[in-house]
Short mmCIF file of C-alpha atoms in Angstrom, two decimals:
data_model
loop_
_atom_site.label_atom_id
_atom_site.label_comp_id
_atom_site.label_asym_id
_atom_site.label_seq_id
_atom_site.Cartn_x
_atom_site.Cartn_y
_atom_site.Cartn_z
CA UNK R 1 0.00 0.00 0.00
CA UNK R 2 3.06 2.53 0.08
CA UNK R 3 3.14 4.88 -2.79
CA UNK R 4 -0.60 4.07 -3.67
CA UNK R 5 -3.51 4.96 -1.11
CA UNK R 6 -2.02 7.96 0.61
CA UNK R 7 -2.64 11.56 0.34
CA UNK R 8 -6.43 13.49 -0.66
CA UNK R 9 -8.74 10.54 -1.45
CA UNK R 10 -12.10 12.66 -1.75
CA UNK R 11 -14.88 10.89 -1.22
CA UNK R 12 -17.35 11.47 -3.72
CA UNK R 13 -21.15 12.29 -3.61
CA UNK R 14 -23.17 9.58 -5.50
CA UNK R 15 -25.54 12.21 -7.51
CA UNK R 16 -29.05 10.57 -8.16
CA UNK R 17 -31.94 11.55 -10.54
CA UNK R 18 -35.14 12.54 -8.97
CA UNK R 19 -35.95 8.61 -9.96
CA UNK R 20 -33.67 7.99 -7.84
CA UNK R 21 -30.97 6.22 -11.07
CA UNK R 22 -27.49 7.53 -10.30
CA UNK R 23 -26.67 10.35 -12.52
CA UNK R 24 -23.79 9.38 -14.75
CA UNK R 25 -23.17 12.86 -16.09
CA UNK R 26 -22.81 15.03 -12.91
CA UNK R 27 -21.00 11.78 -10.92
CA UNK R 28 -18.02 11.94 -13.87
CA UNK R 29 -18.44 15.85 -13.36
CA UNK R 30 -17.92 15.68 -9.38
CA UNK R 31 -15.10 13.23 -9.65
CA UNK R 32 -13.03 15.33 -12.50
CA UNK R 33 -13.42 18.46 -10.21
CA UNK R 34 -11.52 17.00 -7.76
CA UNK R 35 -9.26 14.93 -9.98
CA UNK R 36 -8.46 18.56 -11.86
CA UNK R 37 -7.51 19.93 -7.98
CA UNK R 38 -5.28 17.28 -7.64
CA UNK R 39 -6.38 14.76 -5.79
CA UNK R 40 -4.35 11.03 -5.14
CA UNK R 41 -7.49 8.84 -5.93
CA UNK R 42 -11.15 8.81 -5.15
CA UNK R 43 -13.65 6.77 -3.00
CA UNK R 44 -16.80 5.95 -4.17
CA UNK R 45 -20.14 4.02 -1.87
CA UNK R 46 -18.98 5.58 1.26
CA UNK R 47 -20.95 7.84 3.66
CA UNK R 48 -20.72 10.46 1.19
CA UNK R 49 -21.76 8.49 -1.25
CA UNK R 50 -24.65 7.36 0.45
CA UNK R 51 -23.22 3.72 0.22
CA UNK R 52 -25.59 1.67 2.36
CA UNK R 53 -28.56 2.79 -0.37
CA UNK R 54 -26.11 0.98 -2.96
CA UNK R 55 -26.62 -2.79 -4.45
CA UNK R 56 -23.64 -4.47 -5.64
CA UNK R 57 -24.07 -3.87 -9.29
CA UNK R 58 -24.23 -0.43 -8.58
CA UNK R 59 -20.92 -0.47 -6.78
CA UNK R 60 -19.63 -1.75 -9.61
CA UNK R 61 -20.51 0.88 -11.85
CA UNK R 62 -19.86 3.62 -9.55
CA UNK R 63 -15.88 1.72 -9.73
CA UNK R 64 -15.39 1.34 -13.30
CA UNK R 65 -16.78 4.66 -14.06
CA UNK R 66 -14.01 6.35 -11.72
CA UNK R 67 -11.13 3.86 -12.97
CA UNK R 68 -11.92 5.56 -16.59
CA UNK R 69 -11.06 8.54 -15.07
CA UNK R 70 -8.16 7.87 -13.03
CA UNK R 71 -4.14 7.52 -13.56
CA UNK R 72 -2.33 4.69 -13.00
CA UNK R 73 -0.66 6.54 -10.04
CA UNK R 74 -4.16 6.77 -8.34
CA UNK R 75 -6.14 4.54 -6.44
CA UNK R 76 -9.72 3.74 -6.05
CA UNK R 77 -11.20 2.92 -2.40
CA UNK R 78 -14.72 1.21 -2.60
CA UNK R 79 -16.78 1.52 0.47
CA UNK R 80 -18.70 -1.43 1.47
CA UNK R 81 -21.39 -0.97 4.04
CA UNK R 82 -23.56 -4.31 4.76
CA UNK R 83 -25.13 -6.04 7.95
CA UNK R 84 -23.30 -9.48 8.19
CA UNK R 85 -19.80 -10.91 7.37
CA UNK R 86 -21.66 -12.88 4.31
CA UNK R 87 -22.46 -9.96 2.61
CA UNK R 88 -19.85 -7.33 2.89
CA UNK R 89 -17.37 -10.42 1.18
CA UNK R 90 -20.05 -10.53 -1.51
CA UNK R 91 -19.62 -6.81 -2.13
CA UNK R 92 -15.93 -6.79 -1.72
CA UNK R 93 -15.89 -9.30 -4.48
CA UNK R 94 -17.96 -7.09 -6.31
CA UNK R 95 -15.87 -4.57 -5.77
CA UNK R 96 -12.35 -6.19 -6.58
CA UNK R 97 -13.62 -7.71 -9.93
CA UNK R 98 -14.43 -4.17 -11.12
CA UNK R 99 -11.49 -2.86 -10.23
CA UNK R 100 -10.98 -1.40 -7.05
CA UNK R 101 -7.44 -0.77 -5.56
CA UNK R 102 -8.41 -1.44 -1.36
CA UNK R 103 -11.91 -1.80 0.02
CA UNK R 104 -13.03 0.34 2.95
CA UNK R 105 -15.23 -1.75 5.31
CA UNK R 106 -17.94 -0.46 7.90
CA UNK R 107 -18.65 -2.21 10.99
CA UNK R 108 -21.62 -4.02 11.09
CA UNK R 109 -24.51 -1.08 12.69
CA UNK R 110 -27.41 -2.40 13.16
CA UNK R 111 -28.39 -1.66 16.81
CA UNK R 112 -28.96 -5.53 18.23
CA UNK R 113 -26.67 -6.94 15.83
CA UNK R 114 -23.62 -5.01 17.08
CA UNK R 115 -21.00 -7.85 17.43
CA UNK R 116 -18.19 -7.99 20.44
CA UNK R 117 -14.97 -7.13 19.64
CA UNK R 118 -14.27 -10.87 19.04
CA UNK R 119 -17.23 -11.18 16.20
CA UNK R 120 -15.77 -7.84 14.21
CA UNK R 121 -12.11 -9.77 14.82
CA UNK R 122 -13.72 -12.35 12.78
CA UNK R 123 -15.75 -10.10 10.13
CA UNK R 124 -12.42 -7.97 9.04
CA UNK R 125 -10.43 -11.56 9.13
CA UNK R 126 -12.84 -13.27 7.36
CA UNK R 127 -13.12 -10.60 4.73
CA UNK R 128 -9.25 -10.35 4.34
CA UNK R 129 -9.04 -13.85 3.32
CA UNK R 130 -11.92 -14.11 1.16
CA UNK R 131 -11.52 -11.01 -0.78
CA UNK R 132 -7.74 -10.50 -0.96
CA UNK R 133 -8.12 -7.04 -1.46
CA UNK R 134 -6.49 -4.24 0.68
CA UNK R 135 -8.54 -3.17 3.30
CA UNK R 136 -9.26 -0.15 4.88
CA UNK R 137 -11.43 -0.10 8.13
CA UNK R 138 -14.12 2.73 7.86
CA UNK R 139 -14.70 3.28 12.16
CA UNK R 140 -17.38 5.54 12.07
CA UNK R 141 -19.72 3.31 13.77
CA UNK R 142 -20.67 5.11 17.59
CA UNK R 143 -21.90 1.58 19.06
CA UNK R 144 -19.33 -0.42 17.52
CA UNK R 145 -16.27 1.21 17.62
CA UNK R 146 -12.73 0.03 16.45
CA UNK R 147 -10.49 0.24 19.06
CA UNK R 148 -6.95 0.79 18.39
CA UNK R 149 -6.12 -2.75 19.82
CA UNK R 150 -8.08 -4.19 17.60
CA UNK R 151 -6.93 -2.42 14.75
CA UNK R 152 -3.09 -3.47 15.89
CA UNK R 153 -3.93 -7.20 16.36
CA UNK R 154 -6.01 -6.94 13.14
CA UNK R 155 -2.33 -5.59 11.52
CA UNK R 156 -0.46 -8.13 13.17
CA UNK R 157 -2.91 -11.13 11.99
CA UNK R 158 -4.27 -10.54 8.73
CA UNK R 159 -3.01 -10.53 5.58
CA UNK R 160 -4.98 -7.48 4.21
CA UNK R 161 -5.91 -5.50 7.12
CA UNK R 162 -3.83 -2.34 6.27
CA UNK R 163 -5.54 1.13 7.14
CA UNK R 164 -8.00 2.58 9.20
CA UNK R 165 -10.13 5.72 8.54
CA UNK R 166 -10.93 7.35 12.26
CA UNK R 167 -14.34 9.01 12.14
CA UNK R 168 -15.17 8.33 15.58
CA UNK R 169 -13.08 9.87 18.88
CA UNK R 170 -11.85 12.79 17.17
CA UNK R 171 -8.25 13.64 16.34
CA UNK R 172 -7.22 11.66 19.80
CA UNK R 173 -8.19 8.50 18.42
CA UNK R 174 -6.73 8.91 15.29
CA UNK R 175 -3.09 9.84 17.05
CA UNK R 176 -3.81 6.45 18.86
CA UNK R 177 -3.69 4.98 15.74
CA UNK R 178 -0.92 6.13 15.08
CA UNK R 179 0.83 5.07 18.05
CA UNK R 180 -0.16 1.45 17.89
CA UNK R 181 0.33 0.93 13.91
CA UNK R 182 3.90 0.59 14.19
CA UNK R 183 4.61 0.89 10.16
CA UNK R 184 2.19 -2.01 9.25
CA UNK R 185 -0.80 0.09 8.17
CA UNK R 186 -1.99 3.44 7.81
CA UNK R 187 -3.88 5.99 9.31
CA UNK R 188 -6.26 8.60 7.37
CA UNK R 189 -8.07 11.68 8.79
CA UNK R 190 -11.45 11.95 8.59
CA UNK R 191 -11.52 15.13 11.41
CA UNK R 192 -12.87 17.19 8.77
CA UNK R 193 -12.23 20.70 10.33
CA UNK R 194 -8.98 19.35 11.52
CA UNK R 195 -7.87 18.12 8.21
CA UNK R 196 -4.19 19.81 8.24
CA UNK R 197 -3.75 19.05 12.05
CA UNK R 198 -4.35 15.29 11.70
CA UNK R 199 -1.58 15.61 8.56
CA UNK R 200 0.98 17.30 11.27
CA UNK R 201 -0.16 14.42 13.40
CA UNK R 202 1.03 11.65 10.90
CA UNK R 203 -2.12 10.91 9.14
CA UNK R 204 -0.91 8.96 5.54
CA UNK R 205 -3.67 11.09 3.99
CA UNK R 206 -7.36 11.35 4.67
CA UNK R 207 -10.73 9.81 3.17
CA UNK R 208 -13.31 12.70 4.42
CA UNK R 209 -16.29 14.36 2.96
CA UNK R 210 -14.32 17.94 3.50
CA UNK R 211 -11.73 17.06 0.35
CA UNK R 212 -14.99 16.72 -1.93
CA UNK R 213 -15.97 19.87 -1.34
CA UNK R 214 -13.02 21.75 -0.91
CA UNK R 215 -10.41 19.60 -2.75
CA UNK R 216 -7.86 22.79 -3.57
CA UNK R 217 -7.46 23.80 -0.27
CA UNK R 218 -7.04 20.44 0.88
CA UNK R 219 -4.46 19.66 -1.80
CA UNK R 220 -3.14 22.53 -0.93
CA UNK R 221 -3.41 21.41 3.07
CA UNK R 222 -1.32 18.36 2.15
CA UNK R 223 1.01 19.38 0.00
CA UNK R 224 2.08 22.55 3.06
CA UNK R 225 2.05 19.47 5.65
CA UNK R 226 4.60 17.48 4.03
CA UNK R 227 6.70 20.88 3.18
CA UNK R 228 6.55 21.93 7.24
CA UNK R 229 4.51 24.82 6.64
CA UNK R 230 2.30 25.02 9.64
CA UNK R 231 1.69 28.68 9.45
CA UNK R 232 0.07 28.31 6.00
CA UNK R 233 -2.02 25.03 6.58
CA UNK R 234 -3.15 26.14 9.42
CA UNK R 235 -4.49 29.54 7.56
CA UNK R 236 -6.29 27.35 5.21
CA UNK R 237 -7.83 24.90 7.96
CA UNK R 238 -9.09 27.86 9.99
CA UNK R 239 -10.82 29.74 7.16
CA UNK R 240 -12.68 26.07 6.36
CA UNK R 241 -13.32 25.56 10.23
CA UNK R 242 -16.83 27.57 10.51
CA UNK R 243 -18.20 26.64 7.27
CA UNK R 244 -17.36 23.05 7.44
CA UNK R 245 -19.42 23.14 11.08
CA UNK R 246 -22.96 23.86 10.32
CA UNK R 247 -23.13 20.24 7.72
CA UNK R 248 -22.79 17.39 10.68
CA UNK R 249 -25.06 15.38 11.83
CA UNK R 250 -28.49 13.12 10.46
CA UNK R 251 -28.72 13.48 6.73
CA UNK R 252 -25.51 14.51 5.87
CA UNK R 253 -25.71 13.77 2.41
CA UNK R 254 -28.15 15.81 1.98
CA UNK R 255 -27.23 19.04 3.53
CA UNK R 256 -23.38 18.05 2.02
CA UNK R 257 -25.20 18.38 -1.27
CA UNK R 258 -26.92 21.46 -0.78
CA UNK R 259 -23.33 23.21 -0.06
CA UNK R 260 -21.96 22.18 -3.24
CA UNK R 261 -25.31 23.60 -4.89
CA UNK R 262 -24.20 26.98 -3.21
CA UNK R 263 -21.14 26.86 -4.25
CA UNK R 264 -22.59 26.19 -7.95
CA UNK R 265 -22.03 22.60 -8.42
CA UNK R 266 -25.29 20.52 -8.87
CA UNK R 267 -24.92 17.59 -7.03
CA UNK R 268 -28.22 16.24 -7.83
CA UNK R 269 -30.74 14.25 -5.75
CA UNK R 270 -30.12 11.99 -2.59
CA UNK R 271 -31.77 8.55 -2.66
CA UNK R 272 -35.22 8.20 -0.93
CA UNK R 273 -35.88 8.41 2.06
CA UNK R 274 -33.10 11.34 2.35
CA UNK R 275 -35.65 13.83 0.58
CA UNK R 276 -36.22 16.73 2.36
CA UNK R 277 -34.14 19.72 3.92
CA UNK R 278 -35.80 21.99 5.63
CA UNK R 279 -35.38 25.64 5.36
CA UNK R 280 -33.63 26.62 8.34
CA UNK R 281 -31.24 24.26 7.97
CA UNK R 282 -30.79 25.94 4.04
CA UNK R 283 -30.54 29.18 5.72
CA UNK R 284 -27.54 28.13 7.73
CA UNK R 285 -25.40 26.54 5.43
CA UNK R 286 -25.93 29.49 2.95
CA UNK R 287 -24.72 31.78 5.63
CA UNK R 288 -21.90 29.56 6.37
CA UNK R 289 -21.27 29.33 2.92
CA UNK R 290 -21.65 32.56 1.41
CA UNK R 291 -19.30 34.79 3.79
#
């Protein structure tokens, strides 16, 4: 994985028609605006992408299409977001015979079905040696959280077990990361208003909705990080800081879409039942958005 699957990896919307068909023409259009700012790869099915609302075929297509677009120097991370062990190996399969360079698994979320920390041992281990694909553990599960000894004896006992993205603890967990890696995998931000401190931290990159939106400033963010500029990244992260605050939380998609409208990039529809945003919540972003 060194060389390959490090630096901006924007993850990108999946835009839908109002039938709810992903739209092929404004998903190439998303994914060139951020291959044009520079970006290391893309990710496609994750949170961003409203992955859970995807079938396999459709992960397939949402792969090929950005493996048209991409270098040979870039890689493509599929997310893969199911409910049991038997699935999310279908998926990955999926997945790796269309083309994708690593596979970023979700826990398992569904509230009773939330394993122990031995049952996600198994799911990630399983996966590893049934796909054979790099993997890339998406914790952004609340009530089924990755610790970071898992994620070491994960490193330590699988064969494909080789990154984490840290959603969930902040930029503390991620540093714990860090710590316990120990050179076998990597780590990758996902602190989106913290993008450039997580770099300073020793993130290998990140995989986070903010890089979609903004992908020059985060190019920009990563390029300063590996130079030693702190003074200028941390210019960039700050003016980001406010505006990136007012889009977490329920229905992100949806509200993460709406930005990009205001910026003047049409995003299209989310997938039903993510259908309505109501006007307050317009008002804010705009605000946030338009200063």
């Amino acid at each position: 994985m060194e060389g390959k699957l490090r630096g901006i990896i924007p993850p990108i919307v999946t835009p839908f028609k109002k039938s709810g068909e992903i739209d092929e023409t404004l998903l190439k259009r998303e994914m060139e605006i951020c291959l044009d700012a520079g970006a290391d790869g893309l990710s496609v099915a994750g949170s961003t992408g409203e992955g859970p609302t995807l079938n396999d075929e459709e992960l397939g297509y949402l792969i090929r299409t950005a493996k048209s677009l991409l270098g040979s120097d870039q890689s493509l991370v599929c997310g893969i977001m199911r409910t049991c062990t038997r699935d999310a190996v279908k998926a990955g399969l999926a997945a790796k015979d269309a083309g994708a360079d690593a596979i970023m698994v979700t826990p398992t979320a569904y509230n009773v079905l939330v394993p122990n920390e031995e049952g996600m041992y198994d799911f990630y281990s399983t996966i590893s040696k049934e796909v054979k694909l790099p993997i890339i553990i998406y914790n952004v599960v609340p009530q089924n959280t990755i610790q970071a000894s898992l994620y070491k004896r994960l490193l330590e006992n699988t064969e494909y077990v080789r990154g984490i993205k840290q959603s969930v603890g902040g930029i503390q967990a991620l540093y714990e990361d860090i710590m316990v890696s120990e050179n076998l995998g990597h780590v990758y931000a996902a602190t989106d208003e913290m993008i450039f401190s997580c770099f300073e931290l020793g993130a290998a990159g990140a995989i986070s909705a903010i890089l979609s939106v903004f992908p020059e400033e985060c190019c920009k963010m990563w390029q300063l990080s590996k130079e030693g500029k702190h003074t200028e990244g941390l210019e960039i992260q700050n003016s980001l800081y406010m505006r990136w605050k007012c889009l977490g939380g329920n229905q992100f998609p949806i509200r993460m879409k709406y930005a990009l409208h205001i910026l003047g990039r049409d995003a299209g529809y989310c997938r039903s039942p993510i259908t309505y945003l109501p006007e307050e919540e317009k008002q804010m972003i705009r605000e946030a958005f338009l200063k």
